[in-house]
mmCIF file of C-alpha atoms in Angstrom:
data_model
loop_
_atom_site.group_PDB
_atom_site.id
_atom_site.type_symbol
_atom_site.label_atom_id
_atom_site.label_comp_id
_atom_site.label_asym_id
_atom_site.label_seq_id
_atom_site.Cartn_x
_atom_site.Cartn_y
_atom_site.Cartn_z
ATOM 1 C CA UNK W 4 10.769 24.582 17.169
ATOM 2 C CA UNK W 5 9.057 21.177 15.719
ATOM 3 C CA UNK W 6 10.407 17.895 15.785
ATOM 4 C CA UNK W 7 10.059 14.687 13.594
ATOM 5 C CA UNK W 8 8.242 12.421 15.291
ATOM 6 C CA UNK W 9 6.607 9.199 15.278
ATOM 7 C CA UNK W 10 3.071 10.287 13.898
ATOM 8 C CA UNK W 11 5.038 11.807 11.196
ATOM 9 C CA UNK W 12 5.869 8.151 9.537
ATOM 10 C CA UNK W 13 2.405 6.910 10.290
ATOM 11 C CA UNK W 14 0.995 7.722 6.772
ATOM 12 C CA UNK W 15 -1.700 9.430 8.092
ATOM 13 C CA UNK W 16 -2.449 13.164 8.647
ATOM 14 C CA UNK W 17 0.898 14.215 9.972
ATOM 15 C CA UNK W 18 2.333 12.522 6.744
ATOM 16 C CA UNK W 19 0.370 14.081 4.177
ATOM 17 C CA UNK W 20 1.474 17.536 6.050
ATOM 18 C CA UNK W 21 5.354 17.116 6.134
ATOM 19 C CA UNK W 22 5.016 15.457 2.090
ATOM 20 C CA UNK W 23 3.492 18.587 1.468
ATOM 21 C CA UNK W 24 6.004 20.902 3.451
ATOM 22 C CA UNK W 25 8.405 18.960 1.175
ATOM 23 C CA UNK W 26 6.904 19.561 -2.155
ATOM 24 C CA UNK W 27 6.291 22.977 -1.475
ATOM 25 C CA UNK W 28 9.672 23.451 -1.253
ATOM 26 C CA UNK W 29 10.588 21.904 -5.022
ATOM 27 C CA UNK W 30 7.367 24.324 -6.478
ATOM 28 C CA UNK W 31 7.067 23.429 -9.788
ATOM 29 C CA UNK W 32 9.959 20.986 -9.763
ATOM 30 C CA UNK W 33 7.962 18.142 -8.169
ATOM 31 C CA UNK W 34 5.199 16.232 -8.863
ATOM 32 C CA UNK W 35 1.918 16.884 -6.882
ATOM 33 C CA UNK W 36 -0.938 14.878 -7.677
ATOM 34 C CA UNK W 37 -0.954 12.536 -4.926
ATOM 35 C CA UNK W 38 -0.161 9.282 -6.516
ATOM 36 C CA UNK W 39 2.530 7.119 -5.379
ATOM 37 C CA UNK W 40 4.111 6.313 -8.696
ATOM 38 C CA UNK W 41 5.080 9.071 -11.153
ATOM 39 C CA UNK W 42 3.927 8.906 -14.770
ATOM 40 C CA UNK W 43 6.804 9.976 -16.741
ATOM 41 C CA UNK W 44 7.940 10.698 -20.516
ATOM 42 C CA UNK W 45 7.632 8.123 -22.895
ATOM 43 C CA UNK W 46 5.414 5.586 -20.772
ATOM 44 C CA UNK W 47 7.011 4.768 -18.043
ATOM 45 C CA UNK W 48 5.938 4.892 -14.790
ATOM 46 C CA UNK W 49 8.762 5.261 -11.554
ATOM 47 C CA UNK W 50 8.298 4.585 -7.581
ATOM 48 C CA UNK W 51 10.588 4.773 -4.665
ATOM 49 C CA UNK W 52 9.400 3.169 -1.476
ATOM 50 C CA UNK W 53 11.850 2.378 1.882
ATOM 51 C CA UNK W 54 11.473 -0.621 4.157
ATOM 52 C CA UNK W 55 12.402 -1.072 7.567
ATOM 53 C CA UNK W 56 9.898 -3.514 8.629
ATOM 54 C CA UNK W 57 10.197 -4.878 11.959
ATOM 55 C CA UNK W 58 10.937 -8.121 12.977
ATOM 56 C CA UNK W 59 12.531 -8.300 9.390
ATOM 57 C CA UNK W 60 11.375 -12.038 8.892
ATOM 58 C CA UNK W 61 7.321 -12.707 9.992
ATOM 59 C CA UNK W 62 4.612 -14.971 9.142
ATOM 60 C CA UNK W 63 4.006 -14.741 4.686
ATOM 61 C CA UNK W 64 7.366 -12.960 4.683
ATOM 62 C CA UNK W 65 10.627 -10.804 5.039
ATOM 63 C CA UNK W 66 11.587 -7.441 4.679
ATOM 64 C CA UNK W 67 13.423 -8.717 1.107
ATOM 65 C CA UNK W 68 9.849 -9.752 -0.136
ATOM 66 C CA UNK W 69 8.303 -6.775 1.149
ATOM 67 C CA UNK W 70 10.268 -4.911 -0.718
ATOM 68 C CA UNK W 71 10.159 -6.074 -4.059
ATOM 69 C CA UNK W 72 6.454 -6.488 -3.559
ATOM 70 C CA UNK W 73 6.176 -3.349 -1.972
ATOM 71 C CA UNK W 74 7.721 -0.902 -4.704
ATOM 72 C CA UNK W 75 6.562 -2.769 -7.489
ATOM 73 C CA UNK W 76 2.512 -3.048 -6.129
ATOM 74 C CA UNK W 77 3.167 0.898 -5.902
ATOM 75 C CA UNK W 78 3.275 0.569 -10.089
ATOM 76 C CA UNK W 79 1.008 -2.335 -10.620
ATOM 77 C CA UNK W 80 -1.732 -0.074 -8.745
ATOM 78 C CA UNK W 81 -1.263 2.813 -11.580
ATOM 79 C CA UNK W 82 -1.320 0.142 -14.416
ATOM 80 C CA UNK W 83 2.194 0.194 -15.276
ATOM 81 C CA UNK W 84 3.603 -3.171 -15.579
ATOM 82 C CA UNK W 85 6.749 -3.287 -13.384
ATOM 83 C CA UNK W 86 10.539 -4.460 -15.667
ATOM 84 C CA UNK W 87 13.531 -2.706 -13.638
ATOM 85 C CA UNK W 88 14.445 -2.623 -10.062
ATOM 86 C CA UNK W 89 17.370 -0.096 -8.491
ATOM 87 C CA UNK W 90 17.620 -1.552 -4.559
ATOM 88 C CA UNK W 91 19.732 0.264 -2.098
ATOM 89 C CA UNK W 92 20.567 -1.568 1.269
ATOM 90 C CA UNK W 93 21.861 0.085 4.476
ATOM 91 C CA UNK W 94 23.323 -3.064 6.671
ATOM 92 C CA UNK W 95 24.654 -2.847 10.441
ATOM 93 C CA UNK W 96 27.290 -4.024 11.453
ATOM 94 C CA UNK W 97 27.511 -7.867 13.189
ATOM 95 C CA UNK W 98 24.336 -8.495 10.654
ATOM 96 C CA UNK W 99 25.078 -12.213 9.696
ATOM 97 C CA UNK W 100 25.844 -12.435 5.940
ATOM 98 C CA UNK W 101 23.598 -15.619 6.023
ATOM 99 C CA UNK W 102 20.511 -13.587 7.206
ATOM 100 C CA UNK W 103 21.614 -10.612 4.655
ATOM 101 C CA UNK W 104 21.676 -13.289 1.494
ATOM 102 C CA UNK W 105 18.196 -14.559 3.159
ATOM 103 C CA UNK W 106 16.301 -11.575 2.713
ATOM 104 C CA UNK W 107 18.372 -10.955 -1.213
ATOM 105 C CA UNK W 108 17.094 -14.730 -2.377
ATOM 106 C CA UNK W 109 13.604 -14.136 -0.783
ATOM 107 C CA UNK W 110 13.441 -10.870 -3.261
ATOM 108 C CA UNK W 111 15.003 -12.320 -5.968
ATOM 109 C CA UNK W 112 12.210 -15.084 -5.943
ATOM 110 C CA UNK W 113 9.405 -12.274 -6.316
ATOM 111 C CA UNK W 114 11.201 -9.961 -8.984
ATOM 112 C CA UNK W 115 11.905 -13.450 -10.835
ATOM 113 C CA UNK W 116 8.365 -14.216 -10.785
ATOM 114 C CA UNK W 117 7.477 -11.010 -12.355
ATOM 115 C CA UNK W 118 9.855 -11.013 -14.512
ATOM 116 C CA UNK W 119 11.311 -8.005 -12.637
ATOM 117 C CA UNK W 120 15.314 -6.982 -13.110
ATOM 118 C CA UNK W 121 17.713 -5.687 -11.072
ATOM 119 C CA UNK W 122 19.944 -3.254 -13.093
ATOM 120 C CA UNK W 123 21.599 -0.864 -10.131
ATOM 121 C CA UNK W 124 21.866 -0.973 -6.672
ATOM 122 C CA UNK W 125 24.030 0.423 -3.642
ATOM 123 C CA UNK W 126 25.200 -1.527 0.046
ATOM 124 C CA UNK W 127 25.997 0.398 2.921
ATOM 125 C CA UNK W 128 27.709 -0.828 6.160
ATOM 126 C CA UNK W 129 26.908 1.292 9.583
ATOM 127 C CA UNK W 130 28.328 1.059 12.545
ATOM 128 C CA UNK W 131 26.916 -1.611 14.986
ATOM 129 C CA UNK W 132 24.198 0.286 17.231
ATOM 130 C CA UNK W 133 23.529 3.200 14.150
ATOM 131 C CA UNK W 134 21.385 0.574 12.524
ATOM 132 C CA UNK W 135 18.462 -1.860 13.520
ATOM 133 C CA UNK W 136 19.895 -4.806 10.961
ATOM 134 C CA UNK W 137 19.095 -4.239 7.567
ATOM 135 C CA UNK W 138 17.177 -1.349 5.729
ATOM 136 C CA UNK W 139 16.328 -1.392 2.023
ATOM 137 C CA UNK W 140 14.991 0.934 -0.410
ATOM 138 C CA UNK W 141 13.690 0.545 -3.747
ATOM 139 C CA UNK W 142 13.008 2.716 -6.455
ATOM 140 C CA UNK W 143 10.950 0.686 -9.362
ATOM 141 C CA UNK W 144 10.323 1.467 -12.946
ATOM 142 C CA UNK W 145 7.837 0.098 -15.748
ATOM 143 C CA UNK W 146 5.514 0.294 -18.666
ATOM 144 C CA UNK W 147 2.439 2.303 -18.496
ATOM 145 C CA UNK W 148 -0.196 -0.159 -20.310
ATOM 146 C CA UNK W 149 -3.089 1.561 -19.713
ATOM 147 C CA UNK W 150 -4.932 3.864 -21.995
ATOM 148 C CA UNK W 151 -6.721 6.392 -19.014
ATOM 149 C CA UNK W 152 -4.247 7.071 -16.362
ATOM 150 C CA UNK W 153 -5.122 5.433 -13.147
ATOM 151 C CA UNK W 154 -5.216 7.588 -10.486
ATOM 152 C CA UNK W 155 -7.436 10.006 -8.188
ATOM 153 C CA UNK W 156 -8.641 12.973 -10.980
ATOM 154 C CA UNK W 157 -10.575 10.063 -12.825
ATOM 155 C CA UNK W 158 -13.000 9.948 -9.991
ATOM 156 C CA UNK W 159 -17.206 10.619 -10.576
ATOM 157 C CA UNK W 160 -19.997 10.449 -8.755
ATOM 158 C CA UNK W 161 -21.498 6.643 -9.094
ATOM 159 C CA UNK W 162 -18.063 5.152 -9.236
ATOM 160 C CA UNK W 163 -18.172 1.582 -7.489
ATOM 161 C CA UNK W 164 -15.214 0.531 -4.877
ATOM 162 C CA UNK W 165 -13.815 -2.814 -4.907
ATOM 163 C CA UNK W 166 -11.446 -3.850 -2.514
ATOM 164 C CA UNK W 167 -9.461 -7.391 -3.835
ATOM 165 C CA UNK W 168 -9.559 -8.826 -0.491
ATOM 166 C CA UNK W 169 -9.364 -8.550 3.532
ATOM 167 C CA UNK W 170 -7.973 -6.041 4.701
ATOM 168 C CA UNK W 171 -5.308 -5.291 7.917
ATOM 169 C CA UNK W 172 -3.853 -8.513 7.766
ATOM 170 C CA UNK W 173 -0.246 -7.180 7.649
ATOM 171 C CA UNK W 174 -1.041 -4.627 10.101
ATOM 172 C CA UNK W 175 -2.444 -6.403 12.646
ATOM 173 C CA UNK W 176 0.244 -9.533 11.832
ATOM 174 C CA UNK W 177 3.217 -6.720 12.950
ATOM 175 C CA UNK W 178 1.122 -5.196 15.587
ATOM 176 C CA UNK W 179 0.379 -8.057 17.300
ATOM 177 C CA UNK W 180 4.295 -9.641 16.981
ATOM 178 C CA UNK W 181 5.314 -5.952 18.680
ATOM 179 C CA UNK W 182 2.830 -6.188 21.573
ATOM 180 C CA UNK W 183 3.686 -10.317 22.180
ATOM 181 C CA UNK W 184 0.263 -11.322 21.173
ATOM 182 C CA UNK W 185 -0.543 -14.972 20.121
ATOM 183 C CA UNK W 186 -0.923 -14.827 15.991
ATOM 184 C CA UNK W 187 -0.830 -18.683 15.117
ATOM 185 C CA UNK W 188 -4.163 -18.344 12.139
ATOM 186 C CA UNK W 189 -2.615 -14.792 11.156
ATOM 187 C CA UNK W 190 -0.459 -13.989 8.688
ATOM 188 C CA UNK W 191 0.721 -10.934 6.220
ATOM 189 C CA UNK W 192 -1.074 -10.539 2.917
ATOM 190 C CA UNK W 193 2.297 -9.577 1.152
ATOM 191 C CA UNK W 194 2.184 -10.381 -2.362
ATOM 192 C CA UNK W 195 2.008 -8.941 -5.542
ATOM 193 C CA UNK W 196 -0.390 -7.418 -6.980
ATOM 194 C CA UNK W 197 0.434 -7.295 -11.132
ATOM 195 C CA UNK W 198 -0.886 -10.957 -11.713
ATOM 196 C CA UNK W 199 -4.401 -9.158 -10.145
ATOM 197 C CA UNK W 200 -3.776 -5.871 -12.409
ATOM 198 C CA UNK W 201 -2.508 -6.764 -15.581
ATOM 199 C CA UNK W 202 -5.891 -7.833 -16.997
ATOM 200 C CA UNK W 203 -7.562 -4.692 -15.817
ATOM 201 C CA UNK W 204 -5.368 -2.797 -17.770
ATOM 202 C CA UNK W 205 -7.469 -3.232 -20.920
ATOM 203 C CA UNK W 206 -10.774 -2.797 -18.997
ATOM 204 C CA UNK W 207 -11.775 0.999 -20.125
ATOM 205 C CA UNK W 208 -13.810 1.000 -16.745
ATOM 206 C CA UNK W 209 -10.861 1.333 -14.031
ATOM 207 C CA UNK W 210 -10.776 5.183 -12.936
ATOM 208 C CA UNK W 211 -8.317 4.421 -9.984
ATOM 209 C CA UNK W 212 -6.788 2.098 -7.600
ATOM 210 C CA UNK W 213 -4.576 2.066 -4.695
ATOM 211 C CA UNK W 214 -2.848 -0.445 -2.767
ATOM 212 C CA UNK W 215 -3.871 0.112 0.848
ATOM 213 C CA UNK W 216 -0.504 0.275 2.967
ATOM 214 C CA UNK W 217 0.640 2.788 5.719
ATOM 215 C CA UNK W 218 -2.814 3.978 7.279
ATOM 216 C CA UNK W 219 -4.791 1.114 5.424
ATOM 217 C CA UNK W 220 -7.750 1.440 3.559
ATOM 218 C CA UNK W 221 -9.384 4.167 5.784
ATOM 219 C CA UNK W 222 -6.466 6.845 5.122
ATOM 220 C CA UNK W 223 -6.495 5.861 0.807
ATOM 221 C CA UNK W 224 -10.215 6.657 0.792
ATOM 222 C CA UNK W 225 -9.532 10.020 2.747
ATOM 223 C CA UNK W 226 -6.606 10.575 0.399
ATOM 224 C CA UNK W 227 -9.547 9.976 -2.831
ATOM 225 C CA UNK W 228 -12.273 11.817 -1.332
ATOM 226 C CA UNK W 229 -9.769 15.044 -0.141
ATOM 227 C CA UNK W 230 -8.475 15.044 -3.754
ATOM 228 C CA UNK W 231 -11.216 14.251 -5.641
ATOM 229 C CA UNK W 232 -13.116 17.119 -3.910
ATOM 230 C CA UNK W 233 -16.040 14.352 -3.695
ATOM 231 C CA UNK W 234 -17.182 12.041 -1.081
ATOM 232 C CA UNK W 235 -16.971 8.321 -0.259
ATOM 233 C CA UNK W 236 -19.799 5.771 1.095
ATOM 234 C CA UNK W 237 -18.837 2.506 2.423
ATOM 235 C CA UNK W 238 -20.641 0.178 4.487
ATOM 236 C CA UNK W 239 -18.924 -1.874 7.566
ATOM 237 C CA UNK W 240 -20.783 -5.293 6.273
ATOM 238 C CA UNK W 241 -19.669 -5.790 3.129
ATOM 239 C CA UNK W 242 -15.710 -4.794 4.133
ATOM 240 C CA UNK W 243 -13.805 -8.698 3.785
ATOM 241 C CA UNK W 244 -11.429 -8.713 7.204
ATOM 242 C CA UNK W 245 -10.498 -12.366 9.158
ATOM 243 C CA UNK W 246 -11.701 -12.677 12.656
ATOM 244 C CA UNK W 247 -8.452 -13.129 13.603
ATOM 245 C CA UNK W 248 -7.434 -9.430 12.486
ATOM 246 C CA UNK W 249 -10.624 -8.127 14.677
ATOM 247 C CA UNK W 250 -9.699 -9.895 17.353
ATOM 248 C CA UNK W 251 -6.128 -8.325 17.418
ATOM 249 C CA UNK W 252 -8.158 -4.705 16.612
ATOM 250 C CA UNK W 253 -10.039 -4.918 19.456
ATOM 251 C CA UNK W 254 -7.049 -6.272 21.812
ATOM 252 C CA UNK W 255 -4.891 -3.338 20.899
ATOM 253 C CA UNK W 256 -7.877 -0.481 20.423
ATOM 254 C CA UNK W 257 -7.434 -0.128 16.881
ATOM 255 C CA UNK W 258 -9.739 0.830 14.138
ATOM 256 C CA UNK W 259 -9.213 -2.495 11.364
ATOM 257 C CA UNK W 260 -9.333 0.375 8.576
ATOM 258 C CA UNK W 261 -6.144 1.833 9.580
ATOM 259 C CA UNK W 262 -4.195 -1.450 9.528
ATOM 260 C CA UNK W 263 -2.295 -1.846 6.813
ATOM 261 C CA UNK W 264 -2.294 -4.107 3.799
ATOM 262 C CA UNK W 265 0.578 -5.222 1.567
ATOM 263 C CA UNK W 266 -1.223 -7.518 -0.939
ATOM 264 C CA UNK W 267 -5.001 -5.733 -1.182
ATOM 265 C CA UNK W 268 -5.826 -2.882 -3.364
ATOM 266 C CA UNK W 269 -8.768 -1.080 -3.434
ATOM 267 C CA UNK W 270 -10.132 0.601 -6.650
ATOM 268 C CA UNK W 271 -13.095 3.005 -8.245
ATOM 269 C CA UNK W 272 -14.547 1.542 -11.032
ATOM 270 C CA UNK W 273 -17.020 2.664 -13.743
ATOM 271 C CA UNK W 274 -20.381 0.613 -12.873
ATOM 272 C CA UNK W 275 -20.939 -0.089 -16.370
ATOM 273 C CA UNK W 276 -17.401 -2.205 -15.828
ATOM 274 C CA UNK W 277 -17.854 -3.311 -12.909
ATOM 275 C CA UNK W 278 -19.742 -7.252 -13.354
ATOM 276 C CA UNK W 279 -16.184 -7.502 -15.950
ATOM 277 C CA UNK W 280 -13.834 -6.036 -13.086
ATOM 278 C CA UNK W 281 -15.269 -8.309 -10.395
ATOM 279 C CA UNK W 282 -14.963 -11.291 -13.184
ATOM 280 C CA UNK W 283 -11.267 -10.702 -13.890
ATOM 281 C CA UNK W 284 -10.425 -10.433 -9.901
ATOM 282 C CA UNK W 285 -12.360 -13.673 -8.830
ATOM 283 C CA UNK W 286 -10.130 -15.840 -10.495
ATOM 284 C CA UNK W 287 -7.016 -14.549 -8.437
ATOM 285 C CA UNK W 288 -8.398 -13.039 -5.430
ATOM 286 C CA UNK W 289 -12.007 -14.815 -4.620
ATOM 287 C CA UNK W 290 -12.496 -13.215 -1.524
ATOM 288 C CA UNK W 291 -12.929 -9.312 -3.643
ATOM 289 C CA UNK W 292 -16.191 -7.281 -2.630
ATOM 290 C CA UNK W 293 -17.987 -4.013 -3.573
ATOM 291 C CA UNK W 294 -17.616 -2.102 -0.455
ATOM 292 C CA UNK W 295 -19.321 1.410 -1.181
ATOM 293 C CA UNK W 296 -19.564 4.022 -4.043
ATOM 294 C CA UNK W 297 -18.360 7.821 -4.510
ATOM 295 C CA UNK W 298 -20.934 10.576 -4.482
ATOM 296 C CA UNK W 299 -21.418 13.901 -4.845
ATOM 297 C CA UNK W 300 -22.898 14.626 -1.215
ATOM 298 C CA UNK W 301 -20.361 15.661 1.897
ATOM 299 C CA UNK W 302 -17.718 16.322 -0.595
ATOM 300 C CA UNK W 303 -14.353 15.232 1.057
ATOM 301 C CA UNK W 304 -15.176 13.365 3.669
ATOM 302 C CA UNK W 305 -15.805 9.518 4.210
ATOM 303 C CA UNK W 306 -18.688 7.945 5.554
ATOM 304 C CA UNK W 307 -18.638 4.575 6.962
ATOM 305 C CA UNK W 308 -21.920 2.873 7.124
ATOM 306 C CA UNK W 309 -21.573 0.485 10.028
ATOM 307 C CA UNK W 310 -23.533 -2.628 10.821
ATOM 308 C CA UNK W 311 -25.594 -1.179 13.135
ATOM 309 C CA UNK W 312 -27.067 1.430 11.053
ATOM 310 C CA UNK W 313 -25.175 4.786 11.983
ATOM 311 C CA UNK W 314 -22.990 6.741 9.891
ATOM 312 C CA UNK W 315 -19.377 7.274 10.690
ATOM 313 C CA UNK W 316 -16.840 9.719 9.584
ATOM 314 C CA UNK W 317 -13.760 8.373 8.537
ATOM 315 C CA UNK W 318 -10.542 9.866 8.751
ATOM 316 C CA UNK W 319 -6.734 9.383 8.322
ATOM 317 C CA UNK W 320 -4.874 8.803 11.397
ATOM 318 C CA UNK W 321 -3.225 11.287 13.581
ATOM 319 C CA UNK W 322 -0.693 9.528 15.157
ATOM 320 C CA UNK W 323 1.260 6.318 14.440
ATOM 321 C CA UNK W 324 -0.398 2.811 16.260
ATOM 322 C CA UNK W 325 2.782 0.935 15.614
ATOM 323 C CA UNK W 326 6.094 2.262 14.027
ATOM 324 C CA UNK W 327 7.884 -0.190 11.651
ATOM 325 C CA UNK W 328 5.331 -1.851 9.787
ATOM 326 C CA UNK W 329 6.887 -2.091 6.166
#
């Protein structure tokens, strides 16, 4: 008999096993091509993402902003420009209403500034004890303005990866709050990431893009190569991450491209787009870098170049390094 366990929410290995248990049970009912929002009829593009961050307010946020950004960064990534917003909160009881309409007016502020509304949503109460606080799902819905599809079967050999900036700051924020370490410099990258997007959406060059959450950039580039059936180069220099996020790495043993990010993509782009890509990010996200390629050698796996000259093998994790990070 198997249990659930931790490793199992991690977003890693374990994860992609049990999504696929699931799927294989709806057959031909579900959708399968490894993408975290759905293209559907008529344009429109649909996530569903659940949050139960913890602590639910931390340094660049709460679990209300993570939310909205959350679900609707799940769209922007695909190239669907994010309108309508169905939220479903589970609340324990003795929450105080004051925190609850906290976390509401922090989300409201970031589907205001996208222009983002709120037509449905659903409050439950549970016992005190049955719940840690506050949970929230979302399940987000937009436009599809993109002419090529976004997403993983657009991948070629020659393809250039761009990640919009450093990476494992949210990861290593939460981390380091769960294990009582000092973070005064370090705080989440939560954000959205349409304002980024939207003008890439009429760049013919974008094959794909991700934004690098649960399992951080190391586990999206496994998910690409694995899919793709091609293989992924990076090198450890050019990678953007803030000393402060090594230092926590190295504190708690972990491996900065498993920390995850909730305001930094990373995406494949054509090279002969790639000088306009890089153009269009600067002026929102300065701090974007070229960080490898795809090829056609060790198809499925990902190589990490590191600084000292070696090659690495990346893969996704196994286990979970801290539970309750979005």
């Amino acid at each position: 008999m198997m249990f659930i366990e931790l490793g199992h929410g991690s977003g890693g290995r374990p994860t992609q096993q049990l999504i696929k248990e699931i799927l294989n049970i709806y057959g031909n009912q579900s959708n399968k091509d490894m993408e975290d929002c759905a293209l559907i009829e008529n344009g429109i593009g649909v996530t569903i993402d659940g949050f139960t961050v913890s602590p639910r307010f931390f340094p660049g946020g709460d679990i209300g902003k993570l939310a909205i950004c959350g679900s609707t960064n799940d769209l922007a990534v695909r190239g669907v420009k994010p309108l309508y917003l169905a939220m479903g909160i589970l609340i324990e009881e003795g929450l105080l209403k004051e925190e609850l309409l906290k976390v509401i007016e922090s989300a409201y502020r970031v589907s205001r500034d996208l222009d983002v509304k709120l037509i449905a949503g659903d409050t439950k109460v549970l016992p005190r004890g049955q719940a840690d606080g506050m949970y929230i799902t979302c399940c987000a819905l937009g436009e599809v303005l993109t002419d090529n599809h976004w997403g993983i079967k657009n991948l070629s050999p020659g393809d250039s990866l761009v990640v919009t900036g450093p990476i494992g700051q949210h990861g290593a924020l939460i981390s380091a709050l769960h294990y009582g370490l000092e973070v005064d410099e370090l705080i989440s990258d939560c954000k959205p990431l349409w304002p980024l997007m939207e003008p890439l959406t009429g760049i013919p060059g974008v094959k794909c893009a991700r934004d690098c959450t649960r399992g951080g950039l190391g586990t999206v580039l496994c998910e690409w190569a694995e899919g793709s059936n091609l293989g992924i180069e990076i090198e450890e220099e050019l990678i953007p991450v803030n000393s402060e996020v090594v230092s926590v790495a190295d504190v708690l043993g972990f491996d900065v491209l498993h920390l995850a990010c909730e305001g930094t993509a990373v995406l494949a782009v054509d090279p002969d787009y790639l000088r306009e890509v890089l153009s269009s990010l600067k002026k929102v996200a300065p701090h974007c870098s070229v960080i490898g390629k795809v090829t056609e050698d060790h198809a499925g796996i990902v190589g990490l170049k590191t600084k000292i000259g070696g090659m690495r093998v990346i893969d996704m994790l196994v286990g979970e390094m801290v539970p309750r990070i979005c």
